[in-house]
């Protein structure tokens, strides 16, 4: 098999060990004679898989017992609606922090259900930084504060969890959950589409403090009500069984390599190496993001002359370095270096970047 490194922003690379285990178990899971795709979600085999996945996720993140863990569908984009529908709880407005394209989408959707107060924005800097906490104009009566800890497109990541006092903090962690340890108890709700750093597309993880569940807007459809999913252990309807199973394998893989402290150390090293290389390229490569809030997971960079982009991508592909093209809204390149991207992949990318400068610089 050809060796490649896949830098896709999502759906993204999965750990090789997970794919191999899935292949082993594909046709006949643990002697059941069935594939996980073919099992009743209410049978004892799948119930075991589902419970193990939740236990492992709770252990990895240290999720307190007072939080529900939901395995849903609809992607992070559906959470843009479910969050206001469930968390406004009769209040007039919610606070949102605008740090990029995903924040903007969340804001647009929330505005259908209530008043959105954009309490801070980094739009004036073209989203190359995060607004300092001291400048946020939070409303003490807000239903919640929503922010995007890692903006996947802009490559901007909050270096720490902002203090918002007693108001519930809600985070779209689609592209950062499981990249490092976090204190879940600081949040009211965390959500993440799986296809960046967790598993296959089709699964969405929601971690929600129990007291926030059960006050959905009148008329909320059952499928959009956290209480319905929580009361039914995420099996109100048929869950995405295969995606849930693969996510479980990813959690097992993370545990086997030492959990989130271990992966955080690797991720920090990977990102540092790549940014150091970009910064020391005498301007041939450039990342526009303020150093203190550069993403560990998504590294956008431009070339000194955009006319070189096509040649860069073509040579990269020939070298087995795939899906480096930047998001259409920003151009240039983007290397997404999630948990499953090995340090070897970073080294291969850096060697190619050096070689390209030698040829074209
Ligand atoms: C990818 C992404 C989304 C959208 O996820 P879907 O699962 O496609 O709905 C939302 N927010 C962030 C931060 C993302 O990275």
XYZ file of C-alpha atoms and ligand atoms in Angstrom:
376
model
C 0.000 0.000 0.000
C 1.260 3.490 -0.827
C 2.242 5.521 2.189
C 0.488 8.879 2.307
C -0.099 11.595 4.863
C -3.588 13.057 4.812
C -3.874 16.687 5.985
C -7.626 17.009 5.347
C -9.567 19.329 7.660
C -12.456 16.856 7.775
C -13.451 14.173 7.235
C -9.921 13.645 8.419
C -7.290 10.994 8.953
C -8.047 8.236 11.476
C -5.414 6.296 13.427
C -4.063 3.452 11.307
C -4.425 1.057 14.261
C -8.142 1.875 14.435
C -8.697 1.243 10.727
C -6.857 -2.065 10.971
C -8.905 -3.167 13.957
C -12.093 -2.167 12.130
C -10.978 -4.206 9.131
C -10.299 -7.221 11.385
C -13.759 -6.905 12.882
C -15.631 -5.754 9.777
C -17.411 -8.919 8.677
C -17.607 -10.782 11.982
C -17.516 -8.654 15.121
C -16.092 -10.661 18.061
C -17.532 -13.941 16.803
C -21.080 -12.594 16.598
C -21.248 -13.489 12.911
C -22.348 -9.918 12.175
C -20.804 -6.647 11.214
C -21.468 -3.772 13.631
C -23.365 -2.158 10.730
C -25.855 -5.001 10.782
C -26.623 -5.167 14.512
C -29.709 -4.011 16.331
C -28.778 -0.924 18.300
C -30.782 -2.427 21.179
C -29.060 -5.812 21.133
C -26.536 -6.720 23.813
C -23.580 -6.582 21.394
C -24.114 -2.988 20.332
C -25.235 -1.885 23.795
C -21.863 -3.132 25.029
C -20.017 -1.200 22.322
C -22.006 1.957 23.071
C -21.510 1.796 26.827
C -17.798 1.116 26.519
C -17.401 4.115 24.198
C -19.152 6.400 26.671
C -17.126 5.049 29.606
C -13.870 5.607 27.733
C -14.828 9.122 26.636
C -15.813 9.984 30.207
C -12.504 8.617 31.492
C -10.408 10.428 28.853
C -12.005 13.824 29.509
C -12.766 13.334 33.203
C -16.415 14.156 32.566
C -18.221 14.701 35.890
C -21.220 12.442 36.662
C -23.492 15.501 36.550
C -23.022 15.735 32.774
C -24.868 13.792 30.089
C -22.937 12.485 27.115
C -25.044 12.287 23.950
C -24.196 10.551 20.669
C -26.248 12.422 18.057
C -26.437 13.099 14.332
C -26.746 16.263 12.272
C -23.172 17.465 12.705
C -21.981 20.505 14.596
C -24.221 22.507 12.265
C -27.324 21.031 13.858
C -25.999 22.088 17.262
C -26.012 25.675 15.992
C -29.830 25.327 16.252
C -30.162 22.835 19.105
C -28.127 24.987 21.475
C -30.443 28.032 21.322
C -33.590 25.875 21.143
C -32.644 24.089 24.341
C -30.587 26.599 26.287
C -32.405 29.924 25.900
C -34.811 28.698 28.624
C -37.094 31.729 28.457
C -34.246 34.258 28.477
C -34.190 37.044 25.912
C -30.685 36.696 24.579
C -27.418 34.800 24.391
C -23.849 36.088 24.111
C -21.670 34.956 21.212
C -17.964 35.511 20.596
C -17.143 35.881 16.917
C -13.713 34.521 15.985
C -14.272 33.245 12.466
C -16.363 31.393 9.920
C -17.797 28.799 12.310
C -18.674 31.391 14.943
C -20.492 33.372 12.265
C -22.572 30.380 11.254
C -23.470 29.653 14.877
C -24.495 33.297 15.360
C -26.628 33.353 12.241
C -28.524 30.261 13.309
C -29.023 31.360 16.928
C -30.550 34.642 15.728
C -33.563 32.653 14.497
C -34.487 31.822 18.083
C -33.567 34.820 20.198
C -31.507 37.973 20.379
C -27.812 37.405 19.823
C -25.406 39.762 21.523
C -22.027 39.573 19.804
C -20.063 40.296 22.956
C -16.679 40.354 21.218
C -15.317 39.888 17.727
C -11.951 39.624 16.040
C -13.386 40.336 12.602
C -11.549 43.687 12.392
C -8.238 41.771 12.464
C -9.558 39.398 9.767
C -9.831 36.738 12.472
C -6.091 36.449 13.059
C -6.417 36.659 16.830
C -8.893 36.127 19.675
C -10.496 39.122 21.389
C -8.885 39.652 24.834
C -11.259 38.623 27.615
C -11.066 42.120 29.134
C -12.812 43.552 26.061
C -15.820 41.227 26.048
C -19.117 42.976 26.720
C -20.951 40.121 28.390
C -24.549 40.401 29.520
C -24.951 38.995 33.046
C -28.514 37.949 32.125
C -27.523 36.069 28.979
C -28.836 32.512 28.680
C -25.317 31.351 27.825
C -22.017 32.414 26.254
C -21.069 30.614 23.047
C -17.581 30.501 21.585
C -15.498 28.447 19.181
C -12.314 27.321 20.978
C -10.656 26.349 17.685
C -11.630 27.967 14.396
C -10.890 25.242 11.872
C -10.723 27.539 8.847
C -8.749 30.452 10.303
C -6.501 28.272 12.462
C -7.133 30.369 15.582
C -7.361 28.689 18.972
C -8.081 30.104 22.412
C -5.018 29.401 24.590
C -7.258 28.901 27.638
C -10.860 28.652 28.755
C -12.394 32.115 29.235
C -13.969 32.942 32.593
C -17.593 33.961 32.093
C -18.721 33.896 35.703
C -21.973 32.078 36.438
C -23.401 32.127 32.924
C -23.213 28.745 31.151
C -20.282 28.515 28.757
C -21.018 26.690 25.479
C -18.217 25.579 23.167
C -18.098 24.287 19.605
C -15.100 21.972 19.998
C -15.481 20.223 16.649
C -11.830 20.512 15.714
C -10.164 20.476 19.129
C -12.007 18.044 21.431
C -9.602 15.285 22.602
C -6.504 17.167 21.425
C -5.574 18.009 25.035
C -7.032 17.682 28.534
C -9.791 20.168 29.407
C -11.705 20.930 32.588
C -15.224 19.941 31.508
C -16.705 21.383 34.706
C -15.992 24.883 33.372
C -18.586 24.355 30.626
C -22.352 24.169 30.448
C -22.238 22.382 27.117
C -19.586 21.130 24.700
C -20.344 19.840 21.217
C -18.272 18.447 18.385
C -18.864 16.879 14.999
C -16.844 13.663 15.008
C -15.160 13.855 11.631
C -12.230 16.064 12.685
C -10.656 14.466 15.706
C -13.018 11.758 16.929
C -14.231 9.389 14.221
C -16.270 9.258 11.024
C -18.771 11.842 9.822
C -22.348 11.219 10.914
C -21.752 11.315 14.654
C -21.911 14.391 16.879
C -20.865 14.374 20.523
C -22.689 16.581 23.030
C -21.575 16.865 26.657
C -24.151 18.818 28.642
C -24.628 19.700 32.299
C -27.802 18.039 33.530
C -29.480 21.163 34.883
C -29.456 22.702 31.375
C -31.487 19.846 29.921
C -35.284 19.800 29.849
C -36.315 23.367 29.095
C -36.475 23.366 25.300
C -38.552 26.007 23.510
C -42.220 25.105 23.102
C -42.677 23.291 19.798
C -39.137 21.886 19.723
C -39.206 18.669 17.658
C -38.381 15.549 19.656
C -35.224 14.927 17.628
C -33.892 18.390 18.564
C -34.614 18.122 22.288
C -31.632 17.138 24.460
C -34.004 15.740 27.080
C -35.446 13.201 24.657
C -31.961 11.995 23.710
C -30.731 11.994 27.317
C -33.774 10.048 28.574
C -33.244 7.457 25.845
C -29.468 7.020 26.142
C -29.096 8.527 22.632
C -31.280 5.726 21.249
C -34.580 7.548 20.783
C -34.165 6.656 17.134
C -31.555 4.529 15.377
C -28.173 6.029 16.220
C -25.243 6.076 13.745
C -24.042 2.701 15.009
C -20.945 2.290 12.892
C -19.655 5.815 13.521
C -20.273 5.322 17.250
C -18.305 2.061 17.153
C -15.360 3.630 15.301
C -15.319 6.564 17.738
C -15.137 3.952 20.500
C -12.084 2.415 18.847
C -10.503 5.890 18.672
C -11.144 6.392 22.408
C -9.519 3.012 23.078
C -6.527 3.990 20.948
C -6.136 7.262 22.868
C -6.230 5.398 26.185
C -3.616 2.933 24.933
C -1.128 5.687 24.120
C -1.477 7.400 27.492
C -4.661 9.447 27.219
C -4.995 13.176 26.669
C -1.852 14.308 28.528
C 0.225 12.118 26.193
C -1.506 13.188 22.982
C -1.366 16.851 24.064
C 2.404 16.635 24.382
C 2.669 15.127 20.902
C 0.267 17.711 19.443
C 2.147 20.602 21.028
C 5.410 19.314 19.569
C 3.926 18.747 16.094
C 2.419 22.233 15.903
C 5.545 23.911 17.279
C 7.725 22.202 14.690
C 5.528 23.241 11.788
C 5.066 26.853 12.938
C 8.811 27.136 13.626
C 9.477 26.005 10.103
C 6.985 28.485 8.623
C 8.372 31.351 10.716
C 11.979 30.591 9.787
C 11.334 30.475 6.030
C 12.291 34.157 5.520
C 8.778 34.960 4.407
C 8.461 32.240 1.776
C 5.752 30.651 3.925
C 3.540 32.719 6.164
C 0.948 32.095 8.878
C -1.015 35.250 9.762
C -2.266 34.228 13.214
C -1.016 35.848 16.451
C 1.468 33.489 18.030
C -0.337 33.114 21.339
C -3.502 31.786 19.669
C -2.234 29.634 16.842
C -4.167 26.410 16.447
C -2.591 23.092 17.364
C -4.882 21.337 14.910
C -5.258 23.494 11.771
C -2.265 25.329 10.356
C -3.103 27.646 7.452
C -0.176 29.084 5.532
C 0.359 31.056 2.348
C 3.216 30.956 -0.135
C 5.175 34.066 -1.032
C 3.475 34.096 -4.453
C -0.001 32.569 -4.921
C 1.030 31.740 -8.498
C 3.127 28.940 -6.929
C 0.147 27.330 -5.177
C -0.703 24.879 -7.922
C 2.884 23.688 -8.279
C 3.133 23.306 -4.497
C -0.012 21.194 -4.339
C 0.973 19.081 -7.315
C 4.422 18.327 -5.903
C 2.915 17.638 -2.483
C 0.528 15.116 -3.934
C 3.358 13.402 -5.777
C 5.212 13.186 -2.437
C 2.178 11.569 -0.783
C 1.108 14.703 1.095
C -2.620 14.969 0.487
C -5.416 17.534 0.908
C -3.248 20.552 1.737
C -5.309 23.036 -0.267
C -6.565 25.857 1.965
C -10.239 26.583 2.537
C -11.837 28.342 -0.422
C -12.545 31.404 1.741
C -8.870 32.023 2.620
C -6.825 30.379 -0.153
C -3.241 29.226 0.291
C -2.635 25.993 2.160
C -3.922 24.416 5.330
C -2.342 21.488 7.100
C -4.772 19.898 9.515
C -2.713 17.928 11.998
C -5.232 16.207 14.231
C -4.398 13.498 16.787
C -4.086 10.831 14.099
C -1.433 12.770 12.120
C 1.909 11.288 13.108
C 5.067 13.263 13.822
C 6.491 11.464 10.806
C 3.825 13.214 8.704
C 4.929 16.616 10.017
C 8.552 15.783 9.210
C 7.582 14.709 5.690
C 5.655 17.941 5.140
C 8.555 20.065 6.399
C 11.044 18.239 4.149
C 8.800 18.829 1.171
C 8.396 22.521 2.073
C 12.199 22.849 2.249
C 12.664 21.101 -1.046
C 10.065 23.343 -2.691
C 11.919 26.467 -1.503
C 15.173 25.074 -2.914
C 13.488 24.614 -6.267
C 11.434 27.806 -6.472
C 12.770 30.163 -3.814
C -16.409 21.285 10.757
C -16.906 22.252 11.770
C -18.280 22.536 11.900
C -19.323 21.914 11.005
O -19.444 20.578 11.262
P -20.537 19.660 10.528
O -20.379 18.386 11.280
O -20.153 19.593 9.088
O -21.864 20.292 10.722
C -18.666 23.416 12.883
N -17.777 23.997 13.697
C -16.458 23.757 13.602
C -15.508 24.430 14.540
C -15.979 22.873 12.635
O -14.675 22.627 12.544
